[in-house]
CSV table of C-alpha atoms in Angstrom, one decimal:
chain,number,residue,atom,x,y,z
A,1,UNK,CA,-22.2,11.5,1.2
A,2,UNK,CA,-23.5,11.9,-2.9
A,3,UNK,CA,-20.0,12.8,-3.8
A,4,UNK,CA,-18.0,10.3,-1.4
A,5,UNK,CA,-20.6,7.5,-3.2
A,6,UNK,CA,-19.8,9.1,-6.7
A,7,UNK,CA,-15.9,9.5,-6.5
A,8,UNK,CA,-16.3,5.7,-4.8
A,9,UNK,CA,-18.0,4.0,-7.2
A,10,UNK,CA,-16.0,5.9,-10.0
A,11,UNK,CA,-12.6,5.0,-8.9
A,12,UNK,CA,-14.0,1.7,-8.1
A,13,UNK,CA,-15.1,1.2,-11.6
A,14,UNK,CA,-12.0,2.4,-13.1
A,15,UNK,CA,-9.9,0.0,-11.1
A,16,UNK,CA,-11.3,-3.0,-11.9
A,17,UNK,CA,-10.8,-2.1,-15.9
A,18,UNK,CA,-6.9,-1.4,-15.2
A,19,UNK,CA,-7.2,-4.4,-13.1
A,20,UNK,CA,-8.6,-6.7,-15.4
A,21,UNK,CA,-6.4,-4.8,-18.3
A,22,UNK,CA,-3.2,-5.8,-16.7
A,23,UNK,CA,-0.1,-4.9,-18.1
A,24,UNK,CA,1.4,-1.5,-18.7
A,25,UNK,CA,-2.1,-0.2,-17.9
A,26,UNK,CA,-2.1,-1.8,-14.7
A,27,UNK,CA,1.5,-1.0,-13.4
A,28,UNK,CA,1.6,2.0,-14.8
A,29,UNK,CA,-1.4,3.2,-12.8
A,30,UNK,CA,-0.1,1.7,-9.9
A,31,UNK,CA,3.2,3.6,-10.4
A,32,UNK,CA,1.8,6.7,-10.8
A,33,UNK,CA,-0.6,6.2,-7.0
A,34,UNK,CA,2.8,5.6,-5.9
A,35,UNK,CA,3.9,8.8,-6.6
A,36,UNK,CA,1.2,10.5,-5.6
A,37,UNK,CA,1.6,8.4,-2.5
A,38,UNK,CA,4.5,9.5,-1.8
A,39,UNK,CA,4.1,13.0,-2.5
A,40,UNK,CA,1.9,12.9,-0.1
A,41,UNK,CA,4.2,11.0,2.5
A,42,UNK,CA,6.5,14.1,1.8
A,43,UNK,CA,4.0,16.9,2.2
A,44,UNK,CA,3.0,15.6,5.9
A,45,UNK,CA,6.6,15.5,6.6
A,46,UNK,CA,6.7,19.0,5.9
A,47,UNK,CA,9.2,18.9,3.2
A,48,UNK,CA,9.4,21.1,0.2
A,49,UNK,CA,9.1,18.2,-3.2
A,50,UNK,CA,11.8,21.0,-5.4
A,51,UNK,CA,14.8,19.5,-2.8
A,52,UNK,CA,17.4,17.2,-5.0
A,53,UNK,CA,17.2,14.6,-2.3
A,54,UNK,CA,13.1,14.7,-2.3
A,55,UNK,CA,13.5,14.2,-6.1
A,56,UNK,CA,15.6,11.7,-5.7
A,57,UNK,CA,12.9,10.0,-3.6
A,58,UNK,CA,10.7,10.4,-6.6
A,59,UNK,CA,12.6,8.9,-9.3
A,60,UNK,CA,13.7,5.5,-6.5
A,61,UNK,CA,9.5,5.1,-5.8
A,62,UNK,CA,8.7,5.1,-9.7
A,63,UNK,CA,11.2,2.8,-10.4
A,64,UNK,CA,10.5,0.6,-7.2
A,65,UNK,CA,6.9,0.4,-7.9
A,66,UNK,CA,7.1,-0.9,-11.4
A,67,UNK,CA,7.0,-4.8,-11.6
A,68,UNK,CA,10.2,-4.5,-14.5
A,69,UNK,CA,11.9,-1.5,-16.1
A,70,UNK,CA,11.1,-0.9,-19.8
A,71,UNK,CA,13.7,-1.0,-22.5
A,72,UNK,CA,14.9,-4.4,-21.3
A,73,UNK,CA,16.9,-2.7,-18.5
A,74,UNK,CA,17.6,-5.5,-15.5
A,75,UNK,CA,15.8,-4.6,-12.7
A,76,UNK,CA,18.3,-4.0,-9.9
A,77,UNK,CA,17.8,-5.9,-6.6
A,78,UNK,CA,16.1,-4.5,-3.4
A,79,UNK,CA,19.1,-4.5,-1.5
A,80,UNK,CA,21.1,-2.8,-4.3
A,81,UNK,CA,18.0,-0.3,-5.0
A,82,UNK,CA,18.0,0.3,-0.6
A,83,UNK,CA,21.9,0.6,-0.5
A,84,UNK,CA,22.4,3.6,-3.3
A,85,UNK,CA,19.4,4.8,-2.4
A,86,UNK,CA,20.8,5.4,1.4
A,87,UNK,CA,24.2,6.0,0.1
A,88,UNK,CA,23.1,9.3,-2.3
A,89,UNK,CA,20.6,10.3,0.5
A,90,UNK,CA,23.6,10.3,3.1
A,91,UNK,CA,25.8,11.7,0.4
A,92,UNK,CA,23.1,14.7,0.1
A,93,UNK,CA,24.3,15.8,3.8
A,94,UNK,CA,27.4,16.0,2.9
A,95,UNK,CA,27.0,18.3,-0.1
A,96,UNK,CA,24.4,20.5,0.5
A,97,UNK,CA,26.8,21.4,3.4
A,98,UNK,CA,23.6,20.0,6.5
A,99,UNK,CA,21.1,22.0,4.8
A,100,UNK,CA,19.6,18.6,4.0
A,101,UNK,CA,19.7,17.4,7.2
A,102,UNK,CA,19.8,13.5,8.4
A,103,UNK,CA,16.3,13.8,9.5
A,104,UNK,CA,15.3,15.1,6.2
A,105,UNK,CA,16.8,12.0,4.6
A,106,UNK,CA,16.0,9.7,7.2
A,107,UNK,CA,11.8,9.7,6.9
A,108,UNK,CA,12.4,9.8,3.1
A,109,UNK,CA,14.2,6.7,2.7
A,110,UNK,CA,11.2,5.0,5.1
A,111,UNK,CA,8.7,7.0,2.6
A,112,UNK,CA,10.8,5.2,-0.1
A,113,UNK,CA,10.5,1.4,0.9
A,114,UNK,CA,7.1,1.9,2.3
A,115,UNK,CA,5.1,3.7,-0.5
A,116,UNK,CA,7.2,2.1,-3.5
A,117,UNK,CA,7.9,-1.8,-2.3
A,118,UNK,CA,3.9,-2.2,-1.2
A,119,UNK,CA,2.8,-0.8,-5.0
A,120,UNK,CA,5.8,-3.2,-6.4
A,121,UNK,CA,4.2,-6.5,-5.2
A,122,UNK,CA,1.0,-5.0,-6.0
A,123,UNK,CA,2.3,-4.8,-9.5
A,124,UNK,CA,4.2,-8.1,-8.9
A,125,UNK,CA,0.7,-9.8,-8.4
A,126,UNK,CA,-0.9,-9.0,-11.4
A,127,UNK,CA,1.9,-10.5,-13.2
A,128,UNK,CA,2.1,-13.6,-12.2
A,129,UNK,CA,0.3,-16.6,-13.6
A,130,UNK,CA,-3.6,-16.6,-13.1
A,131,UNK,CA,-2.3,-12.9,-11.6
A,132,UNK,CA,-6.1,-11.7,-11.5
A,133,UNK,CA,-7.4,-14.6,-9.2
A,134,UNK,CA,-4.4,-13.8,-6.9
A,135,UNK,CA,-4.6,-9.3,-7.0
A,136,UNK,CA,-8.7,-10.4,-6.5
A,137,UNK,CA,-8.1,-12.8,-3.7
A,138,UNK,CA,-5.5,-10.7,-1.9
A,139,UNK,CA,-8.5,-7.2,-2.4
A,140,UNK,CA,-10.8,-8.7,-1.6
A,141,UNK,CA,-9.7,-10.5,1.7
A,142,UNK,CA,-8.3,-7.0,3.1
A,143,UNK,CA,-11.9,-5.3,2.3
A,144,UNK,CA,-13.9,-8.4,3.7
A,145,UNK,CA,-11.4,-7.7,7.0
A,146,UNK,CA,-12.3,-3.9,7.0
A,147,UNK,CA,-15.9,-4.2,6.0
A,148,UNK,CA,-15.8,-6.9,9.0
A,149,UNK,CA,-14.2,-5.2,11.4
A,150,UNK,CA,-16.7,-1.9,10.7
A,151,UNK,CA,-20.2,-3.8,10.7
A,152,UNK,CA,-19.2,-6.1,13.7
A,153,UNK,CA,-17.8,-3.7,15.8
A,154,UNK,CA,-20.8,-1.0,14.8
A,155,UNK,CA,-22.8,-4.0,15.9
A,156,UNK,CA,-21.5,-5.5,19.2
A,157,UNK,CA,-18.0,-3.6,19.9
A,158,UNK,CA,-17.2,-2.7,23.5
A,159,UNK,CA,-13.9,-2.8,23.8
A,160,UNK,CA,-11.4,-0.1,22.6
A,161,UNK,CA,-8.6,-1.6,20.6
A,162,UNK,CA,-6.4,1.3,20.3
A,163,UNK,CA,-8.1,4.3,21.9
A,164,UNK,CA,-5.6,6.7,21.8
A,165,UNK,CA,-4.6,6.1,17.9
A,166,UNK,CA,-8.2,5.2,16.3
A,167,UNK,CA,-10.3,5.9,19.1
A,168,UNK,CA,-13.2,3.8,16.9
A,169,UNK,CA,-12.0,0.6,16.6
A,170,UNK,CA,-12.9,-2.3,18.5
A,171,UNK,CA,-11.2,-5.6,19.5
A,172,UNK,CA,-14.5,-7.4,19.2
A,173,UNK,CA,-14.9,-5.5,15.2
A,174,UNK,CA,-11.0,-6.5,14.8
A,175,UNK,CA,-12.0,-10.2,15.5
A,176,UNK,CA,-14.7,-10.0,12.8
A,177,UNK,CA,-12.7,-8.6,10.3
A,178,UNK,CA,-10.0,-11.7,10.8
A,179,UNK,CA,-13.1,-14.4,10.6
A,180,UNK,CA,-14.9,-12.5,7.6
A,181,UNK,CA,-11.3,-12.2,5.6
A,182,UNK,CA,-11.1,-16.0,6.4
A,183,UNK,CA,-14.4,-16.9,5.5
A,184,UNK,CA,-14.0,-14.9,2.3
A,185,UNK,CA,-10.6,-16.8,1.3
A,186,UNK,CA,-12.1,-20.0,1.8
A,187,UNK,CA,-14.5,-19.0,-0.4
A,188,UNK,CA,-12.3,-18.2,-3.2
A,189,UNK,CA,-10.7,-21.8,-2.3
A,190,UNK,CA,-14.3,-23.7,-2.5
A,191,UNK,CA,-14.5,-21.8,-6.1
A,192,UNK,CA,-10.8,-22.6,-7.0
A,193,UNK,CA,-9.7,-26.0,-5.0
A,194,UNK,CA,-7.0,-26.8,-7.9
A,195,UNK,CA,-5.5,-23.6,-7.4
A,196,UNK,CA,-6.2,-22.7,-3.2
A,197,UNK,CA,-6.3,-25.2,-0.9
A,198,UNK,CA,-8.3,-24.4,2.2
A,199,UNK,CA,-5.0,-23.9,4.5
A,200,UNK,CA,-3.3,-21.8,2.4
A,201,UNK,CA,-6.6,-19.8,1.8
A,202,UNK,CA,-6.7,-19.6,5.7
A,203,UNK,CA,-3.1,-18.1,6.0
A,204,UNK,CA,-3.6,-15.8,3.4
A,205,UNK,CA,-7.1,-14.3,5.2
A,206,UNK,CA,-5.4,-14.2,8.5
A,207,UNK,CA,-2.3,-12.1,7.3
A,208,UNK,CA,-4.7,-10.0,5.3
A,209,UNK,CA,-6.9,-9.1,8.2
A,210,UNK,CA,-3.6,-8.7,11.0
A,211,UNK,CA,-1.1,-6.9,8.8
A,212,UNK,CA,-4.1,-5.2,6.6
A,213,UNK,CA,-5.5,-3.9,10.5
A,214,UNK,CA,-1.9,-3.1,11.7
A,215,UNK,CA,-1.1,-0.6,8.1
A,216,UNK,CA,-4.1,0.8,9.0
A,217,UNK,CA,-3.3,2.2,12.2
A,218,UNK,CA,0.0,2.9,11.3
A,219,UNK,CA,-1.4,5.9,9.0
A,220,UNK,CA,-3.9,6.4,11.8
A,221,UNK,CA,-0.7,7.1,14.5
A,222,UNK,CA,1.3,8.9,11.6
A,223,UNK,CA,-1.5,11.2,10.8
A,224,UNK,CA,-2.3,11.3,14.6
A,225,UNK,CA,1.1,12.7,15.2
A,226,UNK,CA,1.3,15.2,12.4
A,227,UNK,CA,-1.8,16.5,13.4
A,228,UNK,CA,-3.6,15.8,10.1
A,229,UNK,CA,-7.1,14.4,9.4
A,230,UNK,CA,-6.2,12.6,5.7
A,231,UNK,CA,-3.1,11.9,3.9
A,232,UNK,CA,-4.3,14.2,0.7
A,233,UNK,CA,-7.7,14.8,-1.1
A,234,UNK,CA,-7.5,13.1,-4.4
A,235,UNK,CA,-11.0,11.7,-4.2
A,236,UNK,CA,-13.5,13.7,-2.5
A,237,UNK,CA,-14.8,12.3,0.8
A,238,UNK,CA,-12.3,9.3,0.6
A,239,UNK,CA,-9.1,11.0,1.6
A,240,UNK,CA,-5.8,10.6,-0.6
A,241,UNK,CA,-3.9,7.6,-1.9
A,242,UNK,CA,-2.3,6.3,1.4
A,243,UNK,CA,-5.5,7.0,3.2
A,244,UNK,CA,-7.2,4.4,0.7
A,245,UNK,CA,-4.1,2.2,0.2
A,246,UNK,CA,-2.6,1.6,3.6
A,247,UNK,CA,-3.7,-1.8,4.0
A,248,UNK,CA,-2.6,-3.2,0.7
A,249,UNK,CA,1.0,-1.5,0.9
A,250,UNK,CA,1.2,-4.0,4.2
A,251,UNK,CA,-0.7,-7.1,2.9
A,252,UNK,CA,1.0,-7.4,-0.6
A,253,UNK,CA,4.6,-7.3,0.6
A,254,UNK,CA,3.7,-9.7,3.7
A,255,UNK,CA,1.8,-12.3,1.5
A,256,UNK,CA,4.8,-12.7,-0.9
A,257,UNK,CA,7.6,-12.7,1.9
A,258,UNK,CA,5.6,-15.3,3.5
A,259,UNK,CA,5.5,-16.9,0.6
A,260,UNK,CA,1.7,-17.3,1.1
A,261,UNK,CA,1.2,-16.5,-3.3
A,262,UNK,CA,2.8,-18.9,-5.4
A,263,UNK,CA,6.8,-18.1,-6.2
């Protein structure tokens, strides 16, 4: 428990500075968690990272995950990003003859959009005008919903959400995380009425707290079905970088599609 507070409270600390630093120090951090990410996406997968297609992989999340490409290179588009992306992957069962096999390529294009689009909008975020209120309001509404959803259903949680996934969770702690997210946006809006209005602040608790839930039992039935306890051990006691990130590469994405953050 010392070194899961201490690697905690470290990380914590450190990403509040990039945080607050914005920027390349921001976005570049957040690039690099996505690699480790998905390194870690490919190592419960089974897959060895020295395969050209894996690589490939690699290079697609770092560039995904960045909010703008350096050198004043354009950015290409999602769907022109997605359509090479599939169309080299494919390509890569072609010429290695099936030894990269369309299962092979298959879970790395999902490893692709997952891990590098959710540390994109992340990035995204930070970038836009008043970008800290926004990254702060989005954090701090999926925490609220996880520190909710523990503490209630610790407290009063009978029934089994998902038993045979996250055999923990609660409906009745899944409930508190929604209203505690909520609670805590409105906050934010009470602070910041010219910039949140109470509905919006609403919207944006309730989507934290459903899709920040939902990403995290998907890593809980992913690691479920591979068998695995944590994604990776980066920080002691706390797992690896999906184990800590799941929510937020849900939430982000979802917050913007909605169009729940301003444009």
């Amino acid at each position: 428990m010392k070194q899961r507070i201490i690697s905690g409270v470290t990380a914590g600390l450190a990403f509040v500075f990039l945080l607050w630093a914005g920027g390349w120090y921001y976005s570049g951090f957040l690039a690099v968690l996505a690699l480790v990410g998905f390194w870690e996406f490919v190592r419960l997968n089974g897959q060895s990272w020295l395969r050209a297609d894996v690589l490939i992989g690699f290079a697609a999340v770092g560039i995904l995950a960045l909010p703008e490409i350096p050198f004043d290179w354009d950015m290409p588009s999602f769907k022109v990003m997605a359509w090479l992306l599939m169309f080299v992957l494919l390509t890569g069962t072609v010429f290695s003859k099936n030894r990269i096999q369309l299962e092979h390529v298959s879970i790395l294009f999902l490893g692709v959009i997952y891990v590098g689009i959710g540390f994109h909008y992340m990035a995204v975020t930070r970038e836009m005008t008043h970008g800290i209120f926004w990254s702060v309001l989005t954090f701090f509404c999926i925490w609220a919903s996880d520190a909710g959803a523990y503490f209630v259903g610790k407290a009063i949680g009978r029934t089994k959400l998902w038993p045979a996934i996250s055999p923990n969770k609660t409906i009745e702690g899944a409930i508190g995380g929604l209203v505690i997210a909520m609670i805590t946006a409105g906050i934010f809006a009470y602070v910041e009425p010219d910039r949140l209005s109470y509905g919006d602040a609403a919207l944006i608790g309730l989507a934290a707290a459903v899709a920040g839930q939902l990403g995290d039992l998907v890593q809980s039935a992913y690691k479920r079905f591979r068998g695995v306890k944590d994604s990776g051990n980066l920080l002691p006691g706390h797992g690896g970088v999906l184990d800590r990130t799941d929510s937020w590469l849900i939430v982000f994405p979802l917050v913007h599609l909605l169009g729940l953050l301003p444009q």
